[in-house]
Amino acid sequence: MHPFSLFRLWLVQIRYALTRELAFRANFFAWVIVELSWFVLQLAFVGVVYHHVDRIAGWSRNEMIVLVSTNQLIQQIFTAFLMPGLTKLPELVRTGKLDFVLLKPVPPQFLVSTAQLEIGPLANAGIAAWVTGMGLHALGIVPTVASLVAYLLLLMTGLLVHYALLLFLVSLTFWIVQAESVLLGYYSIFQVARLPREAALGWFRVLFTFALPLLLVANIPAATLLRGMEPGPMALFLLTSLSATLFASLFFHQGLRRYQSASS
Amino acid sequence: MISTLRALPTVFSIGLQRQLAYRWNYLLRALFSAMPLLVSWVFWQAVFQTKETVGAYTLPGLLTYYAVLLIVEAVSSPADDDFQISREIREGMLNPILLRPLPYGLYRFFLFLAGRCAYFTAALLPVVICFYLLSRAIPLELGNLDLLRGLPALLGSALLQFSLTLCLSLTSFWFLDISALIFLVYSLEFLAGGHVFPLDLLPAPIFAVARLLPFAYEYWFPTASLCGTLSQEAWQAGLCLQFGWALAFLVLAHFIWQAGLRKYTAAGG
């Protein structure tokens, strides 16, 4: 299918999902508050730790706030556009409703990934962007246009890592009947992304830099704002993110072969 | 009364069978639950690079806290009991349960117990492996474990978490979807419960307030009791508050249930 057609289909799906979301406005505000409370929790943790120390792995308090809020920004964009669809996959497989996806003349991975939308997280992404700005302001840093553009591109690259991990985890549902725990797994594993890269050593650093680049997801964009562009780490980030996405996509298609439709 | 008591082992058995029907899901959950410990290890190692102690904690002491927290969580945290109760109310599945001579709270408590037993069994191996690997890198202070004080606090934590879950879930009589409420309380439990960091790392005035709230007795108090870091007076006062909160939530759940039943409409079987 032509990429432009897929883009148009995605816009139609967004419009449909938006209409559905706006039918439950109270739910929208409730979820904004819930997601915000989890962000406050992360900032409170930073506050408590820096109550006892001045720097962690070379990162000051305000630099850490930029790191944590950048991570939140990526996660909220992911939660808005891609996560809701992916988390529905275990249910689609268990109930056999994946049949309806497979019958459509569109790549199933695309349909599964983009079928749902949540607008609440976008409000929280705005708050995270504001906190990032506040952190930079406190540090007296005014980013250049080039570093801002690079930051935005790196955010997109970070989305790929989120996507790869969750696509891999939800694809386990083709082997495991009830795989609701994968969401817990996603949130547990992604705690790594909030760590300063310099804090990780040994096998942990190698694993989460080269195999699953979680240590790069928020670190590279945040470091670009704080310390300027570093072509080497940026290229590594792009390469590992694309590899992880490709691997997850292959795993999804491998799982799809095992799927037995409800009617067969 | 006798028939109610005789039914309880059957409820427990049904609960176990329900949980074990999805063993892989359970095993995955247990495996993932060890991830925060690994992240804590990496993070706190970096924090302790420039300091010997943070608050009253050394690095081994702090990691022992996080390791013991894994056990507390496995034993006392409800899994998806809140969503199950909410679904039973919303989808009218209460009807057959209401016809039985068995109080609903007791019925749910035995399902909760079965869930905890199954999960603890599944989590045992990953937790032991975690303890082993971590103790090879850091000398965990497991010799200081105080089971005499820790076990009652662990029991109180399970009772408190169950009663709070029951109160929250029973609001489904009035609300169509309570998942936002549940996740909001989760975040409070994580922050004010000592799940993200030990509460005694908080500045003293905030810690004093946190100790009055029920959340502190869900994770921090049982973990600190097991680690043996509480004085006798602090433990006794904490235990009284813990069971006091649990009792208060059980009474509240009773009133919510009574009010909810007046609103509940049973249709069909």
Coordinates of C-alpha atoms in Angstrom, one line a residue:
Chain A
M1 CA 0.0 0.0 0.0
H2 CA 1.3 3.5 -0.8
P3 CA 2.6 5.4 2.2
F4 CA 0.4 8.4 1.4
S5 CA -2.7 6.3 1.4
L6 CA -1.6 4.9 4.8
F7 CA -1.2 8.5 6.1
R8 CA -4.7 9.4 4.9
L9 CA -6.1 6.4 6.5
W10 CA -4.3 7.3 9.8
L11 CA -5.8 10.8 9.7
V12 CA -9.3 9.2 9.2
Q13 CA -8.7 6.9 12.2
I14 CA -7.5 9.9 14.3
R15 CA -10.7 11.8 13.4
Y16 CA -12.9 8.8 14.3
A17 CA -11.0 8.1 17.6
L18 CA -11.2 11.8 18.5
T19 CA -15.0 11.8 18.1
R20 CA -15.2 8.8 20.2
E21 CA -12.9 10.3 22.9
L22 CA -14.9 13.5 23.0
A23 CA -18.0 11.6 23.8
F24 CA -16.6 10.9 27.3
R25 CA -15.2 14.3 28.4
A26 CA -15.2 13.6 32.1
N27 CA -13.1 10.5 31.4
F28 CA -10.7 12.8 29.5
F29 CA -10.2 15.1 32.5
A30 CA -9.9 12.2 34.9
W31 CA -7.1 10.6 32.9
V32 CA -5.2 13.9 32.5
I33 CA -5.2 14.1 36.3
V34 CA -4.1 10.5 36.7
E35 CA -1.2 10.8 34.2
L36 CA -0.2 14.1 35.8
S37 CA -0.1 12.5 39.2
W38 CA 2.4 9.9 37.9
F39 CA 4.6 12.7 36.5
V40 CA 4.4 14.5 39.9
L41 CA 5.5 11.3 41.5
Q42 CA 8.6 11.2 39.3
L43 CA 9.4 14.8 40.0
A44 CA 8.9 14.3 43.7
F45 CA 11.4 11.4 43.6
V46 CA 13.9 13.7 42.0
G47 CA 13.2 16.3 44.7
V48 CA 13.7 13.8 47.5
V49 CA 16.9 12.4 46.2
Y50 CA 18.4 15.9 45.5
H51 CA 17.4 16.8 49.0
H52 CA 20.3 14.6 50.0
V53 CA 22.8 15.0 47.2
D54 CA 23.9 17.7 44.7
R55 CA 24.7 15.7 41.7
I56 CA 24.0 12.1 40.4
A57 CA 26.3 10.7 37.8
G58 CA 27.2 14.3 36.9
W59 CA 23.6 15.5 36.5
S60 CA 22.4 18.4 38.6
R61 CA 18.8 18.7 39.9
N62 CA 17.6 20.9 37.0
E63 CA 19.4 18.7 34.4
M64 CA 17.6 15.7 35.9
I65 CA 14.3 17.5 35.7
V66 CA 15.0 18.1 31.9
L67 CA 15.8 14.4 31.6
V68 CA 12.7 13.1 33.4
S69 CA 10.3 15.6 31.7
T70 CA 11.8 14.7 28.3
N71 CA 11.1 11.1 29.1
Q72 CA 7.5 12.0 30.1
L73 CA 7.0 14.0 26.9
I74 CA 8.0 11.0 24.7
Q75 CA 5.9 8.6 26.8
Q76 CA 2.8 10.8 26.6
I77 CA 3.0 11.2 22.8
F78 CA 3.4 7.5 22.6
T79 CA 0.5 6.9 25.0
A80 CA -1.7 9.2 22.9
F81 CA -1.1 7.8 19.4
L82 CA 0.3 4.3 19.5
M83 CA -0.1 2.7 22.9
P84 CA -4.0 2.4 23.0
G85 CA -4.1 0.4 19.8
L86 CA -1.2 -1.9 20.7
T87 CA -2.6 -2.7 24.2
K88 CA -5.9 -3.9 22.6
L89 CA -4.0 -6.7 20.7
P90 CA -4.2 -9.3 23.5
E91 CA -7.9 -8.9 23.6
L92 CA -8.3 -9.0 19.8
V93 CA -6.3 -12.3 19.7
R94 CA -8.1 -13.9 22.6
T95 CA -11.6 -13.1 21.4
G96 CA -10.8 -13.8 17.7
K97 CA -11.7 -10.2 16.7
L98 CA -8.3 -9.9 15.0
D99 CA -10.1 -11.6 12.1
F100 CA -11.8 -8.2 11.3
V101 CA -8.3 -6.5 11.1
L102 CA -6.8 -9.2 8.9
L103 CA -9.7 -9.1 6.4
K104 CA -9.0 -5.4 5.6
P105 CA -6.7 -4.6 2.7
V106 CA -4.2 -2.7 4.9
P107 CA -1.1 -4.0 6.7
P108 CA -2.3 -5.5 10.0
Q109 CA 0.6 -4.0 12.0
F110 CA -0.5 -0.5 10.8
L111 CA -4.1 -1.1 11.7
V112 CA -3.4 -2.6 15.1
S113 CA -1.0 0.2 16.0
T114 CA -3.1 3.2 14.9
A115 CA -6.7 2.1 15.5
Q116 CA -7.1 4.0 18.8
L117 CA -6.2 7.4 20.1
E118 CA -6.3 9.1 23.5
I119 CA -6.2 12.8 23.7
G120 CA -5.7 13.1 27.4
P121 CA -1.9 12.3 27.2
L122 CA -1.4 15.2 24.8
A123 CA -2.4 17.6 27.5
N124 CA 0.2 16.0 29.7
A125 CA 2.8 16.1 26.9
G126 CA 2.2 19.9 26.9
I127 CA 2.8 20.0 30.7
A128 CA 6.0 17.9 30.3
A129 CA 7.2 20.3 27.5
W130 CA 6.6 23.2 29.9
V131 CA 8.5 21.6 32.7
T132 CA 11.4 20.9 30.3
G133 CA 11.4 24.6 29.4
M134 CA 11.3 25.6 33.1
G135 CA 14.3 23.3 33.7
L136 CA 16.3 24.9 30.9
H137 CA 15.3 28.3 32.1
A138 CA 16.5 27.5 35.6
L139 CA 19.8 26.4 34.1
G140 CA 20.0 29.6 32.0
I141 CA 20.1 27.6 28.7
V142 CA 18.5 29.0 25.6
P143 CA 18.5 26.2 23.0
T144 CA 19.4 27.1 19.4
V145 CA 16.9 26.5 16.5
A146 CA 19.2 23.6 15.3
S147 CA 19.2 21.9 18.7
L148 CA 15.5 22.3 19.0
V149 CA 14.9 20.7 15.6
A150 CA 17.4 17.9 16.5
Y151 CA 15.5 17.5 19.8
L152 CA 12.2 17.0 18.0
L153 CA 13.7 14.5 15.6
L154 CA 15.2 12.6 18.6
L155 CA 11.8 12.6 20.3
M156 CA 10.5 10.8 17.2
T157 CA 13.4 8.3 17.4
G158 CA 12.5 7.8 21.1
L159 CA 8.9 7.0 20.0
L160 CA 10.3 4.2 17.8
V161 CA 12.0 2.5 20.9
H162 CA 8.7 2.7 22.9
Y163 CA 6.9 1.3 19.9
A164 CA 9.4 -1.5 19.4
L165 CA 9.3 -2.6 23.0
L166 CA 5.5 -2.6 23.4
L167 CA 4.9 -4.2 20.0
F168 CA 7.3 -7.0 21.0
L169 CA 5.6 -7.5 24.4
V170 CA 2.0 -7.5 23.1
S171 CA 3.1 -9.9 20.3
L172 CA 3.7 -12.5 23.1
T173 CA 0.0 -12.8 23.1
F174 CA 0.2 -15.1 20.1
W175 CA 2.0 -17.6 22.4
I176 CA 0.4 -16.8 25.7
V177 CA -3.4 -16.9 26.1
Q178 CA -3.7 -14.1 28.7
A179 CA -0.9 -11.5 28.2
E180 CA -2.3 -8.5 30.1
S181 CA 0.9 -8.5 32.3
V182 CA 2.9 -7.2 29.3
L183 CA 1.7 -3.7 30.0
L184 CA 3.2 -4.0 33.5
G185 CA 6.3 -5.2 31.8
Y186 CA 6.4 -2.2 29.5
Y187 CA 6.1 0.2 32.4
S188 CA 8.6 -1.7 34.5
I189 CA 11.3 -2.0 31.8
F190 CA 10.8 1.7 30.7
Q191 CA 11.9 2.9 34.2
V192 CA 15.4 2.4 32.7
A193 CA 14.8 5.4 30.4
R194 CA 14.7 7.8 33.3
L195 CA 18.2 6.8 34.4
P196 CA 21.1 9.1 33.5
R197 CA 23.2 7.2 31.0
E198 CA 26.3 7.8 33.0
A199 CA 24.8 6.0 36.0
A200 CA 24.7 2.7 34.2
L201 CA 27.8 0.5 34.0
G202 CA 28.9 -2.8 32.7
W203 CA 26.5 -5.3 31.1
F204 CA 23.5 -3.1 32.0
R205 CA 24.8 -0.2 30.0
V206 CA 25.7 -2.4 27.0
L207 CA 22.3 -4.2 27.0
F208 CA 20.2 -1.0 27.3
T209 CA 22.3 0.9 24.8
F210 CA 22.9 -1.5 22.0
A211 CA 20.3 -4.2 22.2
L212 CA 17.3 -2.2 23.5
P213 CA 18.4 1.4 23.6
L214 CA 16.3 2.6 26.5
L215 CA 19.3 4.5 28.0
L216 CA 19.3 6.6 24.9
V217 CA 15.6 7.4 24.6
A218 CA 15.5 10.4 26.9
N219 CA 19.2 10.9 27.5
I220 CA 20.2 11.8 23.9
P221 CA 17.4 14.4 23.4
A222 CA 17.9 15.9 26.9
A223 CA 21.7 16.0 26.4
T224 CA 21.2 17.7 23.0
L225 CA 19.3 20.5 24.7
L226 CA 21.7 20.7 27.7
R227 CA 25.1 20.2 26.0
G228 CA 24.5 20.6 22.3
M229 CA 24.5 18.0 19.5
E230 CA 26.8 15.0 19.5
P231 CA 26.6 13.3 16.1
G232 CA 28.1 9.9 17.3
P233 CA 25.5 9.1 20.0
M234 CA 22.7 10.5 17.8
A235 CA 23.6 8.2 15.0
L236 CA 23.9 5.3 17.4
F237 CA 20.5 6.1 18.8
L238 CA 18.9 6.2 15.3
L239 CA 20.5 2.9 14.3
T240 CA 19.6 1.0 17.4
S241 CA 16.0 2.3 17.4
L242 CA 15.5 1.3 13.8
S243 CA 17.0 -2.2 14.5
A244 CA 14.7 -2.6 17.5
T245 CA 11.7 -1.6 15.5
L246 CA 12.5 -4.0 12.7
F247 CA 13.1 -6.9 15.1
A248 CA 9.8 -6.2 16.9
S249 CA 8.0 -6.0 13.5
L250 CA 9.4 -9.4 12.5
F251 CA 8.4 -10.9 15.8
F252 CA 4.8 -9.6 15.4
H253 CA 4.6 -11.2 11.9
Q254 CA 6.0 -14.4 13.3
G255 CA 3.3 -14.4 15.9
L256 CA 0.7 -13.6 13.3
R257 CA 1.4 -16.9 11.6
R258 CA 0.4 -18.7 14.8
Y259 CA -2.9 -16.9 15.0
Q260 CA -6.0 -19.1 14.6
S261 CA -9.1 -17.2 13.7
A262 CA -12.2 -17.5 15.7
S263 CA -14.1 -19.0 12.8
S264 CA -11.7 -21.7 11.8
Chain B
M1 CA -22.8 -19.6 59.8
I2 CA -21.3 -23.1 59.7
S3 CA -22.3 -23.4 56.0
T4 CA -20.6 -20.1 55.3
L5 CA -17.4 -21.3 56.9
R6 CA -17.6 -24.6 55.0
A7 CA -17.9 -22.8 51.7
L8 CA -14.7 -20.7 52.3
P9 CA -12.2 -23.4 51.4
T10 CA -14.1 -24.0 48.1
V11 CA -14.0 -20.2 47.3
F12 CA -10.2 -20.3 48.0
S13 CA -9.9 -23.3 45.7
I14 CA -11.9 -21.6 42.9
G15 CA -9.7 -18.5 43.3
L16 CA -6.5 -20.6 43.0
Q17 CA -7.8 -22.4 39.9
R18 CA -8.8 -19.1 38.3
Q19 CA -5.3 -17.7 38.9
L20 CA -3.4 -20.8 37.7
A21 CA -5.4 -21.0 34.5
Y22 CA -3.0 -18.3 33.2
R23 CA 0.3 -19.4 34.5
W24 CA 2.5 -17.7 31.9
N25 CA 0.8 -14.4 32.5
Y26 CA 1.6 -14.9 36.2
L27 CA 5.2 -15.8 35.6
L28 CA 5.7 -12.8 33.3
R29 CA 4.2 -10.5 36.0
A30 CA 6.5 -11.9 38.6
L31 CA 9.5 -11.5 36.3
F32 CA 8.7 -7.9 35.4
S33 CA 8.1 -7.1 39.1
A34 CA 11.9 -7.6 39.7
M35 CA 12.8 -4.9 37.1
P36 CA 12.3 -1.9 39.5
L37 CA 14.9 -3.5 41.9
L38 CA 17.4 -3.7 39.1
V39 CA 16.8 0.0 38.2
S40 CA 17.0 1.0 41.9
W41 CA 20.3 -0.8 42.1
V42 CA 21.8 1.1 39.2
F43 CA 20.4 4.4 40.2
W44 CA 21.3 4.3 43.9
Q45 CA 24.8 3.1 43.1
A46 CA 25.3 6.3 41.2
V47 CA 23.8 8.3 44.1
F48 CA 26.1 6.7 46.6
Q49 CA 29.2 7.4 44.5
T50 CA 29.8 10.7 46.3
K51 CA 28.3 9.8 49.8
E52 CA 28.6 7.0 52.3
T53 CA 25.0 7.5 53.6
V54 CA 21.8 9.0 52.3
G55 CA 19.5 9.9 55.3
A56 CA 19.9 6.9 57.6
Y57 CA 20.7 4.5 54.8
T58 CA 23.9 2.9 53.5
L59 CA 23.8 1.5 50.0
P60 CA 23.3 -2.1 51.2
G61 CA 20.7 -1.0 53.7
L62 CA 18.7 0.9 51.0
L63 CA 18.9 -2.0 48.5
T64 CA 17.8 -4.4 51.3
Y65 CA 14.7 -2.2 51.6
Y66 CA 13.9 -2.4 47.9
A67 CA 14.5 -6.2 47.9
V68 CA 12.3 -6.8 50.9
L69 CA 9.7 -4.5 49.3
L70 CA 9.5 -7.1 46.5
I71 CA 8.3 -9.7 49.0
V72 CA 5.9 -7.3 50.7
E73 CA 4.4 -6.5 47.3
A74 CA 4.1 -10.1 46.3
V75 CA 2.3 -11.0 49.5
S76 CA 0.0 -8.1 50.1
S77 CA -0.8 -6.2 46.9
P78 CA -4.1 -7.1 45.1
A79 CA -3.6 -8.0 41.5
D80 CA -6.7 -7.1 39.5
D81 CA -9.2 -7.7 42.3
D82 CA -10.4 -4.0 41.9
F83 CA -11.2 -4.5 38.2
Q84 CA -12.8 -7.9 38.9
I85 CA -15.2 -6.4 41.5
S86 CA -15.9 -3.5 39.3
R87 CA -16.8 -5.8 36.4
E88 CA -19.0 -8.0 38.7
I89 CA -21.0 -4.9 39.6
R90 CA -21.1 -3.3 36.2
E91 CA -22.0 -6.4 34.3
G92 CA -24.6 -7.6 36.7
M93 CA -22.5 -10.7 37.7
L94 CA -23.4 -10.0 41.3
N95 CA -26.8 -11.7 40.9
P96 CA -25.7 -15.3 41.5
I97 CA -23.3 -14.2 44.3
L98 CA -26.1 -12.3 46.1
L99 CA -28.2 -15.5 46.2
R100 CA -25.6 -17.4 48.1
P101 CA -25.5 -17.4 51.9
L102 CA -22.0 -15.9 51.9
P103 CA -21.1 -12.2 52.7
Y104 CA -19.6 -10.6 49.5
G105 CA -16.7 -9.1 51.4
L106 CA -15.7 -12.5 52.8
Y107 CA -16.1 -14.1 49.4
R108 CA -13.8 -11.5 47.8
F109 CA -11.3 -11.8 50.7
F110 CA -10.8 -15.5 50.1
L111 CA -10.4 -14.9 46.4
F112 CA -7.8 -12.2 47.3
L113 CA -6.0 -14.7 49.6
A114 CA -5.9 -17.3 46.8
G115 CA -4.6 -14.8 44.4
R116 CA -1.8 -13.8 46.8
C117 CA -0.8 -17.4 47.4
A118 CA -0.7 -18.2 43.7
Y119 CA 1.3 -15.0 42.9
F120 CA 3.7 -15.5 45.8
T121 CA 4.4 -19.0 44.6
A122 CA 5.0 -17.8 41.0
A123 CA 7.2 -14.9 42.2
L124 CA 9.2 -17.0 44.6
L125 CA 11.8 -18.2 42.0
P126 CA 12.4 -14.8 40.4
V127 CA 12.6 -13.1 43.8
V128 CA 15.1 -15.7 45.1
I129 CA 17.2 -15.3 41.9
C130 CA 17.1 -11.5 42.4
F131 CA 18.2 -11.8 46.0
Y132 CA 21.0 -14.1 45.0
L133 CA 22.3 -11.9 42.1
L134 CA 22.0 -8.7 44.1
S135 CA 23.7 -10.2 47.2
R136 CA 26.7 -11.2 45.0
A137 CA 27.1 -7.5 44.0
I138 CA 26.1 -5.9 47.3
P139 CA 26.2 -7.4 50.8
L140 CA 22.4 -7.2 51.5
E141 CA 21.6 -6.8 55.2
L142 CA 19.4 -9.9 55.4
G143 CA 20.8 -10.9 58.8
N144 CA 18.9 -8.0 60.4
L145 CA 15.5 -9.3 59.1
D146 CA 12.9 -9.2 62.0
L147 CA 10.2 -11.7 61.2
L148 CA 8.6 -11.3 64.6
R149 CA 7.7 -7.7 63.9
G150 CA 7.6 -8.1 60.1
L151 CA 4.9 -10.8 59.8
P152 CA 2.1 -9.0 61.7
A153 CA 2.9 -5.8 59.7
L154 CA 2.8 -7.9 56.5
L155 CA -0.6 -9.3 57.5
G156 CA -1.8 -5.8 58.4
S157 CA -0.6 -4.6 55.0
A158 CA -2.6 -7.3 53.2
L159 CA -5.7 -6.5 55.2
L160 CA -5.3 -2.8 54.6
Q161 CA -4.7 -3.1 50.9
F162 CA -7.7 -5.5 50.5
S163 CA -10.0 -3.1 52.4
L164 CA -8.9 -0.1 50.5
T165 CA -9.3 -1.9 47.2
L166 CA -12.8 -3.0 48.3
C167 CA -13.9 0.6 49.1
L168 CA -12.6 1.8 45.7
S169 CA -14.1 -1.0 43.7
L170 CA -17.5 -0.7 45.3
T171 CA -17.9 2.8 43.9
S172 CA -18.7 1.0 40.7
F173 CA -22.3 1.0 41.9
W174 CA -22.3 4.7 40.9
F175 CA -19.6 5.1 38.2
L176 CA -19.4 3.3 34.9
D177 CA -15.6 3.3 34.7
I178 CA -13.4 3.6 37.9
S179 CA -10.1 2.8 36.3
A180 CA -9.0 6.5 36.4
L181 CA -9.8 6.5 40.2
I182 CA -7.9 3.2 40.7
F183 CA -4.8 4.5 38.9
L184 CA -4.9 7.8 40.8
V185 CA -4.9 5.9 44.1
Y186 CA -2.1 3.7 42.7
S187 CA 0.1 6.7 42.2
L188 CA -0.6 7.9 45.8
E189 CA 0.2 4.5 47.1
F190 CA 3.5 4.5 45.2
L191 CA 4.5 7.9 46.4
A192 CA 3.1 8.2 49.9
G193 CA 3.4 4.4 50.5
G194 CA 7.2 4.2 50.3
H195 CA 7.2 2.2 47.1
V196 CA 9.4 4.6 45.1
F197 CA 11.7 5.5 48.1
P198 CA 11.7 4.8 51.8
L199 CA 9.5 7.4 53.4
D200 CA 12.2 8.3 56.0
L201 CA 14.2 9.9 53.2
L202 CA 11.5 12.6 53.1
P203 CA 12.1 15.9 54.9
A204 CA 11.1 15.4 58.6
P205 CA 7.8 17.5 58.5
I206 CA 6.5 15.7 55.4
F207 CA 7.5 12.3 56.8
A208 CA 5.5 13.1 60.0
V209 CA 2.4 13.8 57.8
A210 CA 3.0 10.7 55.6
R211 CA 3.1 8.5 58.7
L212 CA -0.5 9.5 59.6
L213 CA -1.8 8.5 56.1
P214 CA -3.0 4.9 55.4
F215 CA -0.6 4.6 52.4
A216 CA 2.5 4.5 54.6
Y217 CA 1.2 1.2 56.1
E218 CA 0.8 -0.5 52.8
Y219 CA 4.5 -0.7 51.8
W220 CA 6.9 1.4 54.0
F221 CA 5.8 0.2 57.4
P222 CA 5.8 -3.6 56.7
T223 CA 9.1 -3.3 54.7
A224 CA 10.7 -1.3 57.5
S225 CA 9.4 -3.7 60.1
L226 CA 10.8 -6.7 58.2
C227 CA 14.2 -4.9 57.7
G228 CA 14.3 -4.3 61.5
T229 CA 14.8 -0.5 61.2
L230 CA 12.0 0.5 63.5
S231 CA 12.1 1.0 67.2
Q232 CA 9.7 -1.0 69.4
E233 CA 7.6 2.1 70.1
A234 CA 7.5 3.1 66.4
W235 CA 6.5 -0.4 65.5
Q236 CA 3.7 -0.6 68.1
A237 CA 2.3 2.8 67.2
G238 CA 2.5 1.8 63.5
L239 CA 0.8 -1.5 63.9
C240 CA -2.1 0.2 65.8
L241 CA -2.5 2.8 63.0
Q242 CA -2.2 0.1 60.3
F243 CA -4.9 -2.1 61.8
G244 CA -7.0 1.0 62.7
W245 CA -6.9 2.2 59.0
A246 CA -7.8 -1.4 57.8
L247 CA -10.7 -1.5 60.2
A248 CA -11.9 1.9 59.2
F249 CA -11.8 1.0 55.5
L250 CA -13.7 -2.3 56.2
V251 CA -16.4 -0.4 58.0
L252 CA -16.6 2.1 55.2
A253 CA -16.7 -0.7 52.6
H254 CA -19.7 -2.1 54.6
F255 CA -21.6 1.2 54.3
I256 CA -20.7 1.6 50.6
W257 CA -21.9 -1.9 50.0
Q258 CA -25.2 -1.3 51.8
A259 CA -25.8 1.9 49.9
G260 CA -24.7 0.4 46.6
L261 CA -27.1 -2.5 46.9
R262 CA -30.0 -0.1 47.2
K263 CA -29.0 1.3 43.8
Y264 CA -28.1 -2.0 42.2
T265 CA -30.6 -3.4 39.7
A266 CA -30.5 -7.2 39.1
A267 CA -31.8 -8.3 35.7
G268 CA -31.9 -11.9 34.6
G269 CA -29.7 -14.7 36.0

